[in-house]
mmCIF file of C-alpha atoms in Angstrom:
data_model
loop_
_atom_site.group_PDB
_atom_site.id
_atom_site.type_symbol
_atom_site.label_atom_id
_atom_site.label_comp_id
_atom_site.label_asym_id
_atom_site.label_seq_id
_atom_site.Cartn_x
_atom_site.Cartn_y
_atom_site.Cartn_z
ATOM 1 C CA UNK A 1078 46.925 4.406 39.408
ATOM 2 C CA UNK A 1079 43.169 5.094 40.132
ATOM 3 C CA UNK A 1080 40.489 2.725 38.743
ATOM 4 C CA UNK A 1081 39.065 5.304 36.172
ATOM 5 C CA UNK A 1082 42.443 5.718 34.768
ATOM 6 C CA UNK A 1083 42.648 1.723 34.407
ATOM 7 C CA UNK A 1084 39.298 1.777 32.678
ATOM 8 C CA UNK A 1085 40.138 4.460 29.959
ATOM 9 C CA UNK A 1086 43.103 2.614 29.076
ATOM 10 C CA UNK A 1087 40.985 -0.821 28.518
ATOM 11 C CA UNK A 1088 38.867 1.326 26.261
ATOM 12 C CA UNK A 1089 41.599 2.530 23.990
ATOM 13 C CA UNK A 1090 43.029 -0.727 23.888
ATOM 14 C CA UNK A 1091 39.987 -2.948 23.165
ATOM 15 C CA UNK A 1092 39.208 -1.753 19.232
ATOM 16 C CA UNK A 1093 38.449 -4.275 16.407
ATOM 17 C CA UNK A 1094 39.975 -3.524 12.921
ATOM 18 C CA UNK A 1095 36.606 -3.153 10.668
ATOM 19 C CA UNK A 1096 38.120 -6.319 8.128
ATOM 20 C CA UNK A 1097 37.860 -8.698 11.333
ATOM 21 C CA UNK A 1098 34.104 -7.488 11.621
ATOM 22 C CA UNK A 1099 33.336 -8.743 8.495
ATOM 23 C CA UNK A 1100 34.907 -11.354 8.618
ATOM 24 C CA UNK A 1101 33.051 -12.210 11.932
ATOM 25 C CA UNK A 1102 30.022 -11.404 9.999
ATOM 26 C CA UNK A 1103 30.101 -13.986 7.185
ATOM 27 C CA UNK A 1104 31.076 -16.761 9.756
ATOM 28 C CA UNK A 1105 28.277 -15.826 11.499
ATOM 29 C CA UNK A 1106 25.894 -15.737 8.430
ATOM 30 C CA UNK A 1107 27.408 -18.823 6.300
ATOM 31 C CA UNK A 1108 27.641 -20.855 9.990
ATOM 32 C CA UNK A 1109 31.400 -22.437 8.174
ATOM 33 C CA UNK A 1110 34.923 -21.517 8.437
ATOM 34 C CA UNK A 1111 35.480 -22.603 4.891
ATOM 35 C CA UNK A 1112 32.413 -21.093 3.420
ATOM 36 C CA UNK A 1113 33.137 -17.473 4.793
ATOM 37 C CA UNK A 1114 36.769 -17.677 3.563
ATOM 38 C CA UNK A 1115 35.432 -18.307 0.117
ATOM 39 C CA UNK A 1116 33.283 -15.408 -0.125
ATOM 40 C CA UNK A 1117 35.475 -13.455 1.542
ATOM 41 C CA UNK A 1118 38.809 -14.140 -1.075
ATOM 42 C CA UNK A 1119 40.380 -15.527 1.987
ATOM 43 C CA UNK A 1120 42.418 -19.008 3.666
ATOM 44 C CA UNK A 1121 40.409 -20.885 6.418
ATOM 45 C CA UNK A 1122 43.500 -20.197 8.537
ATOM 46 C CA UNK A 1123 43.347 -16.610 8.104
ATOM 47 C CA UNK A 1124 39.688 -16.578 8.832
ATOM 48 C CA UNK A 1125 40.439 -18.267 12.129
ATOM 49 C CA UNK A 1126 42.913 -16.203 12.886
ATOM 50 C CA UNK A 1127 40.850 -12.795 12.695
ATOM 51 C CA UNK A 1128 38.154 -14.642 14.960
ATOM 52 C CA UNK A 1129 40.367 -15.369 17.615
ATOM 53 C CA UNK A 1130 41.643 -12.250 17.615
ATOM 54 C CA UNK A 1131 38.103 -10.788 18.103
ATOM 55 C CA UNK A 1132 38.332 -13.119 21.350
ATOM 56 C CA UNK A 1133 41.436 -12.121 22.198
ATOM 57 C CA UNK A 1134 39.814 -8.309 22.494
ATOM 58 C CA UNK A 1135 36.626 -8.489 23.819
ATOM 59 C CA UNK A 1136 37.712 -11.797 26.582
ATOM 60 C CA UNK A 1137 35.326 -13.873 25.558
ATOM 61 C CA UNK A 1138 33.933 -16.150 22.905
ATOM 62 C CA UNK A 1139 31.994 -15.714 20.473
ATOM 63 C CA UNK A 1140 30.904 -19.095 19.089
ATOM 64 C CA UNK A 1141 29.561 -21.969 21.407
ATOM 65 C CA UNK A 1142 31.790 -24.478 20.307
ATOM 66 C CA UNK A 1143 29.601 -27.119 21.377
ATOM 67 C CA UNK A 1144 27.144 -26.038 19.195
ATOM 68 C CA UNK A 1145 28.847 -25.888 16.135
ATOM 69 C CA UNK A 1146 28.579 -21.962 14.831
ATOM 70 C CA UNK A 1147 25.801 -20.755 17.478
ATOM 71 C CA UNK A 1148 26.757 -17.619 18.833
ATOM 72 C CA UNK A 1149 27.259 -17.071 22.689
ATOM 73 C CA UNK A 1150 25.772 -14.271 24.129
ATOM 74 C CA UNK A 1151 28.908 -11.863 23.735
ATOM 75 C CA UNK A 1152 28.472 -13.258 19.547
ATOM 76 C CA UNK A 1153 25.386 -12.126 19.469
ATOM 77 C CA UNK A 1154 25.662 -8.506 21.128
ATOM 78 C CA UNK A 1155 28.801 -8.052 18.921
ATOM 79 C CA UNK A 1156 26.722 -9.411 15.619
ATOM 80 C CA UNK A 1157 23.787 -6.661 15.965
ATOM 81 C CA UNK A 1158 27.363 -4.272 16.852
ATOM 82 C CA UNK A 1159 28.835 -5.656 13.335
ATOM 83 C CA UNK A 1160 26.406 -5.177 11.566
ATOM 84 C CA UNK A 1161 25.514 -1.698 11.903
ATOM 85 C CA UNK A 1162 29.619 -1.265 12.005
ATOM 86 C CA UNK A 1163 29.378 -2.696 8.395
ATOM 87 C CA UNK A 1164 25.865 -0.774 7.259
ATOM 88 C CA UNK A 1165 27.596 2.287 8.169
ATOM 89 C CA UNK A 1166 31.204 1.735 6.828
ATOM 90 C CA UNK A 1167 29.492 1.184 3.343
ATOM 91 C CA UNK A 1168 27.821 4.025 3.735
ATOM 92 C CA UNK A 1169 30.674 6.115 4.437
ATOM 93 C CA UNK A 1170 32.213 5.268 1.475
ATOM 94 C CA UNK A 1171 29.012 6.151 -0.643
ATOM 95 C CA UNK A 1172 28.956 8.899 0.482
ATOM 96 C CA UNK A 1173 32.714 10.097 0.185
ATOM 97 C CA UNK A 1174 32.115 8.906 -4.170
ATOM 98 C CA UNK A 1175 28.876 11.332 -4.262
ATOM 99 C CA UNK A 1176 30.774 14.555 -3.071
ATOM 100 C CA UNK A 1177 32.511 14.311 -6.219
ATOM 101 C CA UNK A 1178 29.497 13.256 -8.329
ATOM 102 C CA UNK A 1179 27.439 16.182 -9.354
ATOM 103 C CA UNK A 1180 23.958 15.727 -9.301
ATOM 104 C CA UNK A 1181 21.258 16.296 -11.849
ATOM 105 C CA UNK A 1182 17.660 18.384 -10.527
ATOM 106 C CA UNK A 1183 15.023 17.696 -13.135
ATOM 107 C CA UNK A 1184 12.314 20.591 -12.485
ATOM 108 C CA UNK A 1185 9.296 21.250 -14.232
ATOM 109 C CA UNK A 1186 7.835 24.367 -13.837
ATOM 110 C CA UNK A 1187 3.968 25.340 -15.323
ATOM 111 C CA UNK A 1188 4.171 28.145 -17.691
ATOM 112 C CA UNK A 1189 1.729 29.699 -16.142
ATOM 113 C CA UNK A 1190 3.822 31.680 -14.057
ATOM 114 C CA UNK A 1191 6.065 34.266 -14.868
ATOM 115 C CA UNK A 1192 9.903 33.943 -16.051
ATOM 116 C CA UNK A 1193 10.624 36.466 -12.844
ATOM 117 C CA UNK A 1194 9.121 33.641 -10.170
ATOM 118 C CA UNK A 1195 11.158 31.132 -12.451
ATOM 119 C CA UNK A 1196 14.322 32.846 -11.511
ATOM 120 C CA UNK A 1197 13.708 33.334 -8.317
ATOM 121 C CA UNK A 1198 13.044 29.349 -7.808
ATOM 122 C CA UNK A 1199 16.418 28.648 -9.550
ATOM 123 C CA UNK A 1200 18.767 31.280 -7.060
ATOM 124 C CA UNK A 1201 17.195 29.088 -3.759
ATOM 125 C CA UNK A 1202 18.221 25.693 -5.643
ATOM 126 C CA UNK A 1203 21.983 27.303 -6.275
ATOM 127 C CA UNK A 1204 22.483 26.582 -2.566
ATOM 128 C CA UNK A 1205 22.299 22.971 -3.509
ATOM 129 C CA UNK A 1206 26.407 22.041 -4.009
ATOM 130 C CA UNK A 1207 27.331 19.580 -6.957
ATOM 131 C CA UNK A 1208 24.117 19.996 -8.131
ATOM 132 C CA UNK A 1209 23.285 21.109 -12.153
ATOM 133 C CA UNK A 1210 20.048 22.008 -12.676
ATOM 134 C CA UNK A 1211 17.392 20.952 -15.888
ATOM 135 C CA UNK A 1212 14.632 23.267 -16.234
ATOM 136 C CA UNK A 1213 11.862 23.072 -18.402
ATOM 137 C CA UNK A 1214 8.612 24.556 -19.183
ATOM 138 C CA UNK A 1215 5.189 22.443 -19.545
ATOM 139 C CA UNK A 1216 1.532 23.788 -20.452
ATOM 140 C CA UNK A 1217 -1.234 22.387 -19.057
ATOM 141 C CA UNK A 1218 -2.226 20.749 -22.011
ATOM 142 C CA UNK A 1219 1.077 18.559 -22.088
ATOM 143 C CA UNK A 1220 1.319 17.940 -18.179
ATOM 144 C CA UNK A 1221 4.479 16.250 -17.394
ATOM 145 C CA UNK A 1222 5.458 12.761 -16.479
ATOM 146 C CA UNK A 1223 5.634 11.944 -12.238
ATOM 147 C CA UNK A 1224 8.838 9.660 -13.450
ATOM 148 C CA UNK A 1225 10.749 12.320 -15.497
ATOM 149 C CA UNK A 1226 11.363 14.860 -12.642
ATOM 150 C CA UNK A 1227 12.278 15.678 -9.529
ATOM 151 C CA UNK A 1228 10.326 18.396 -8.554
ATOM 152 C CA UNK A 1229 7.421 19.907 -10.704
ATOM 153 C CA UNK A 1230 5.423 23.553 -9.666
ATOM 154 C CA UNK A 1231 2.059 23.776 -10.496
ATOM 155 C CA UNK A 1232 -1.431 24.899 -10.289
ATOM 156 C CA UNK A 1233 -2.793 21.994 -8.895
ATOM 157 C CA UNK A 1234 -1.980 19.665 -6.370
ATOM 158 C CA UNK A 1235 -0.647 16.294 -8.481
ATOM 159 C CA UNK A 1236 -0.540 12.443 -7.510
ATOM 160 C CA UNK A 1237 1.093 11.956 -4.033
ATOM 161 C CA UNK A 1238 2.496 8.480 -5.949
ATOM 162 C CA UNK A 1239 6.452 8.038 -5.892
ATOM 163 C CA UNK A 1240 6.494 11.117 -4.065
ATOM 164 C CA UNK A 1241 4.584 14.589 -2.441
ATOM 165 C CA UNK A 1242 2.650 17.454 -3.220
ATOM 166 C CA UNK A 1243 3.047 20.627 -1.087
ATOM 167 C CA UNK A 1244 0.913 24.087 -1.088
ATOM 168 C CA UNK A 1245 3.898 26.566 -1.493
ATOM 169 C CA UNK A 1246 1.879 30.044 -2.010
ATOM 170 C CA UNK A 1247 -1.581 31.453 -2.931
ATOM 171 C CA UNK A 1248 -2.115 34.757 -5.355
ATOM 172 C CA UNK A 1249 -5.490 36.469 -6.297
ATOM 173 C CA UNK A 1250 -6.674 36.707 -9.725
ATOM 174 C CA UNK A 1251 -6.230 39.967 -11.148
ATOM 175 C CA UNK A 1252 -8.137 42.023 -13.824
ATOM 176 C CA UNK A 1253 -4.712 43.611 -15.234
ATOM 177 C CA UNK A 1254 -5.104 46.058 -18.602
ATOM 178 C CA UNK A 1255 -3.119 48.582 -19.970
ATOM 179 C CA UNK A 1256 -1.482 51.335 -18.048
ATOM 180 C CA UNK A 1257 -3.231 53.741 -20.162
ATOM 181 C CA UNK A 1258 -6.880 52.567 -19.711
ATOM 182 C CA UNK A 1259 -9.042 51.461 -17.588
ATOM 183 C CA UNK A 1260 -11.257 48.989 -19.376
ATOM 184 C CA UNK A 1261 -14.063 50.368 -16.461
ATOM 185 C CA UNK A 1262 -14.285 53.300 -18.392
ATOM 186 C CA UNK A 1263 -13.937 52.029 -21.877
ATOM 187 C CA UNK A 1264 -14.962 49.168 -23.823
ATOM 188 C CA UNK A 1265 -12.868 46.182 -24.116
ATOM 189 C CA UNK A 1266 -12.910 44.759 -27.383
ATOM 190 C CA UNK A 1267 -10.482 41.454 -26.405
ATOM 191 C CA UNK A 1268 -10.292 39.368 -23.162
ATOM 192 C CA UNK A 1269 -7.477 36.991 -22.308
ATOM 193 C CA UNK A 1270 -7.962 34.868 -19.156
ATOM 194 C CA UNK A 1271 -6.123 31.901 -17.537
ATOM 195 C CA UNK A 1272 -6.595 28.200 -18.471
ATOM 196 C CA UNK A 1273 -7.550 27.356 -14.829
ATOM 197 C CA UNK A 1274 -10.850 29.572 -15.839
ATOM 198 C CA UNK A 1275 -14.014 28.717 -17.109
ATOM 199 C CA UNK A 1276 -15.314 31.876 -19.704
ATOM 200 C CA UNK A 1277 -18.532 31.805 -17.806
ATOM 201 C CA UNK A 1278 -17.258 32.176 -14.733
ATOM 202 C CA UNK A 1279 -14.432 35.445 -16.109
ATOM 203 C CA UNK A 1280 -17.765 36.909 -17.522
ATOM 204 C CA UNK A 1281 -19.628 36.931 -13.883
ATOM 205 C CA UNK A 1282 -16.596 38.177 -12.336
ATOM 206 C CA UNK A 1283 -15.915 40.982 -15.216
ATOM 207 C CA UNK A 1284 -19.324 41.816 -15.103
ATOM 208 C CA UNK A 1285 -18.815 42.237 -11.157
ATOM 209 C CA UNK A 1286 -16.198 44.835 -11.641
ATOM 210 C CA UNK A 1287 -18.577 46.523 -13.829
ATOM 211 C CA UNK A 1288 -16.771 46.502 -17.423
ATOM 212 C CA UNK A 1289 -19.392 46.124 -19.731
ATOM 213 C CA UNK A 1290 -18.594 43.493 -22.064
ATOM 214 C CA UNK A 1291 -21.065 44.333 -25.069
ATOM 215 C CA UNK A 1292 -18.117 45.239 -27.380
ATOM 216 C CA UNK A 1293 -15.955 41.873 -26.858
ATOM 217 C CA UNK A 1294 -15.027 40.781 -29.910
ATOM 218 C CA UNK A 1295 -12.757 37.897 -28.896
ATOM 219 C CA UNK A 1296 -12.058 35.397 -26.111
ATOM 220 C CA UNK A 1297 -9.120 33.240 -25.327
ATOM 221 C CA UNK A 1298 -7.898 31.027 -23.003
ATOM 222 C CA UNK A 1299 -4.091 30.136 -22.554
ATOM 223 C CA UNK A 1300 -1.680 28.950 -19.594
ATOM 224 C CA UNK A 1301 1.606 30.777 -20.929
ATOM 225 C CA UNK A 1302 2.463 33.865 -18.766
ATOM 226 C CA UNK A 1303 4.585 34.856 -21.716
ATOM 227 C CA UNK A 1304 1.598 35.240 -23.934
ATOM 228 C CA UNK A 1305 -0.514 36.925 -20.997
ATOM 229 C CA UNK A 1306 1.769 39.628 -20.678
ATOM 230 C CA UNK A 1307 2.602 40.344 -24.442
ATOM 231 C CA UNK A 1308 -1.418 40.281 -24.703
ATOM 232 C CA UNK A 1309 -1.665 43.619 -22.275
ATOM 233 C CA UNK A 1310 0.128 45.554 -24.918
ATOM 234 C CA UNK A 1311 -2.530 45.618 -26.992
ATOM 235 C CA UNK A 1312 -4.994 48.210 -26.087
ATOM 236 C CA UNK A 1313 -8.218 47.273 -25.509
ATOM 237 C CA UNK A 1314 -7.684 44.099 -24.296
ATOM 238 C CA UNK A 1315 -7.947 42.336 -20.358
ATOM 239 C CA UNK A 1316 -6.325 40.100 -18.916
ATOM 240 C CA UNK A 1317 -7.398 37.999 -15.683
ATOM 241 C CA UNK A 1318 -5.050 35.904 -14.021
ATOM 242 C CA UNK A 1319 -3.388 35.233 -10.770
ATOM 243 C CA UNK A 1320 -0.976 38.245 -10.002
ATOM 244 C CA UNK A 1321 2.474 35.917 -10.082
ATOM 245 C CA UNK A 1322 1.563 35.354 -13.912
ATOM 246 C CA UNK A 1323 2.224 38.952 -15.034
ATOM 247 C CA UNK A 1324 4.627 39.588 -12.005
ATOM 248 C CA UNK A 1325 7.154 42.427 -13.734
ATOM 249 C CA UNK A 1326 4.597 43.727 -16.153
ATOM 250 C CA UNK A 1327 4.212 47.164 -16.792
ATOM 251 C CA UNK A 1328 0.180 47.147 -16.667
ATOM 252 C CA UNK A 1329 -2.397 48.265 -14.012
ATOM 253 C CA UNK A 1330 -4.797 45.676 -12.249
ATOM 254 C CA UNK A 1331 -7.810 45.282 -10.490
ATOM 255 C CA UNK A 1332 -7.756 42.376 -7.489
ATOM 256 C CA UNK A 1333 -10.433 39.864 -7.114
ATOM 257 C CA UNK A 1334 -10.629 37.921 -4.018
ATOM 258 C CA UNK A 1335 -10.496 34.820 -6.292
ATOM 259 C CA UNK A 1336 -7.759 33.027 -5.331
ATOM 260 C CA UNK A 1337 -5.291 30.690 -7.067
ATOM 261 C CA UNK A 1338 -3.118 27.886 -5.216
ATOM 262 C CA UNK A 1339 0.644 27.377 -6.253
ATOM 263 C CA UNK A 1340 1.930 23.426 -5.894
ATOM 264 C CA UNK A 1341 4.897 21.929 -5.746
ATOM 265 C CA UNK A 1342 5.387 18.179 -6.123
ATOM 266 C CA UNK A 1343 9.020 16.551 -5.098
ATOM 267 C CA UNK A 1344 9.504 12.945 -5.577
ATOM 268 C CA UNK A 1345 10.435 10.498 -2.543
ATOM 269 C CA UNK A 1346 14.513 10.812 -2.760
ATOM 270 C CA UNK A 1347 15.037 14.883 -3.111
ATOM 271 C CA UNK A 1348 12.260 15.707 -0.082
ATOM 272 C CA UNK A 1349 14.643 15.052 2.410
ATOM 273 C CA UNK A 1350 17.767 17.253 0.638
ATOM 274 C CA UNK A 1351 15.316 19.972 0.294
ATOM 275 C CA UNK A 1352 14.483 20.111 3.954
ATOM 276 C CA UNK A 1353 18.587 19.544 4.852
ATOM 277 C CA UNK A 1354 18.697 23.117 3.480
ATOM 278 C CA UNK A 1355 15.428 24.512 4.226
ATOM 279 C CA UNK A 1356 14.463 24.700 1.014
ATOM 280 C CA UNK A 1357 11.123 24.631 0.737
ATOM 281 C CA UNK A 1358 10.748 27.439 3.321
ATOM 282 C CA UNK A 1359 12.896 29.544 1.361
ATOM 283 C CA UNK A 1360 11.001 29.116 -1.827
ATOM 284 C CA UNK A 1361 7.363 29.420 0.155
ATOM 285 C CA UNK A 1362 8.998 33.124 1.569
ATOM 286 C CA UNK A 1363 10.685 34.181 -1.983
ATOM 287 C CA UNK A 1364 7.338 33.193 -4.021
ATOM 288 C CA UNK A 1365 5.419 35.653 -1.345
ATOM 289 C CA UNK A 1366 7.369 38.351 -1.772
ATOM 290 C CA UNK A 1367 7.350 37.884 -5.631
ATOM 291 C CA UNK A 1368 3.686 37.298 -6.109
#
């Protein structure tokens, strides 16, 4: 019988059931017999028992018996050993009850952009199992509360606290108008522009593109897509925003080298599922192709 042969059979033989661990454990942290038996539900003779058979496996002690409960030098290898043995049992089991929880994603997303970048955020999360999703909606007027969601897309880059902001994707503002017109060669009577726009500013940059304004009747500012797009069915009117707001509509646009910035903030305990399944990096490349 060679040597190696003799040492893989010591292996297999020398394993210590989990329940004599913890045992072990609570001797070692409560430094009595009795005291570890009592928080463990157990006898004092049963608690013995489970130590010496810890001895009886590893060939050594574990406790310095002249010192009372101090652990010998085997003790206190196998106590970091335990320890971890017990961290990780616990663990186990938490983790066996959540595959059968499902788990709720609160997202916010900015209305601002359009219901076709919405969908295409929800598909990527669909590879998340057991997972239901909440979506909802927020203007910039109303922005939402850090502690009511888990992830929240945006224009601008929000408090880092309880959690982080990351740049996902950036768009140019448009100049988008009606497919039949070309406000260059008309007179627009009605300009829409996004909320993250000062009307100053849209005027310069109008003004740039050379569409006269002298015939604007009306200005207005809003941060629902929904609204931008209905807005380009009425003729004579322009819209500027960045391109992913009106992503789908049937309009024409001009592109300004303005740029907008798309944000997404996740709080502490979802960043680390998201990058499990690559998620961010999938929603950075489907929000590039969209936009």
């Amino acid at each position: 019988m060679t040597s190696r042969y003799v040492a893989e059979m010591k292996t297999i033989n020398r394993t210590i059931d989990v329940k004599y661990l913890r045992t072990f454990s609570q001797v070692a942290k409560h430094k009595s017999f009795t005291a570890a038996a009592e928080s463990l539900f157990m006898t004092q003779p049963a608690v013995s028992q489970h130590i010496k058979k810890i001895e009886s496996v590893i060939g050594a002690s574990i406790f310095d018996r002249k010192d009372g409960f101090g652990l010998t030098k085997h003790g206190k290898v196998l106590l970091e050993y335990a320890d971890q043995t017990m961290s990780m049992y616990e663990k186990l089991f938490e983790d066996l009850e959540r595959v059968d929880i499902k788990e709720q994603v609160n997202i916010a997303i900015a209305d601002s952009f359009s219901q076709a970048l919405v969908e295409r955020v929800i598909s990527e999360f669909r590879l998340l199992n057991n997972t239901d999703l909440s979506i909802s909606g927020f203007s910039s007027d109303a922005p939402p509360n850090l502690q009511d969601y888990d992830l929240i897309f945006s224009f601008s880059r929000l408090s880092d606290e309880n959690g982080k902001s990351y740049q996902l994707n950036t768009a140019n503002y448009v100049v988008a108008h009606n497919s039949c017109i070309d406000p260059r060669e008309c007179y627009p009577e009605r300009i829409v522009y996004c909320h993250t726009l000062n009307k100053t500013f849209v005027q310069e940059m109008l003004t740039q593109q050379g569409i006269d304004l002298c015939r604007v009747k009306s200005w207005m500012t809003t941060s629902s897509s929904r609204l931008m797009k209905s807005e380009l069915n009425t003729l004579g009117t322009v819209v500027i925003c960045p391109r992913w707001s009106i992503h789908g509509a049937n309009c024409r646009t001009i592109t300004l080298r303005q740029q907008a910035n798309m944000y997404v903030w996740c709080n502490d305990e979802i960043v680390l599922e998201l990058d499990q399944h690559a998620l961010r990096r999938k929603i950075c490349m489907a929000l590039s192709n969209e936009s």
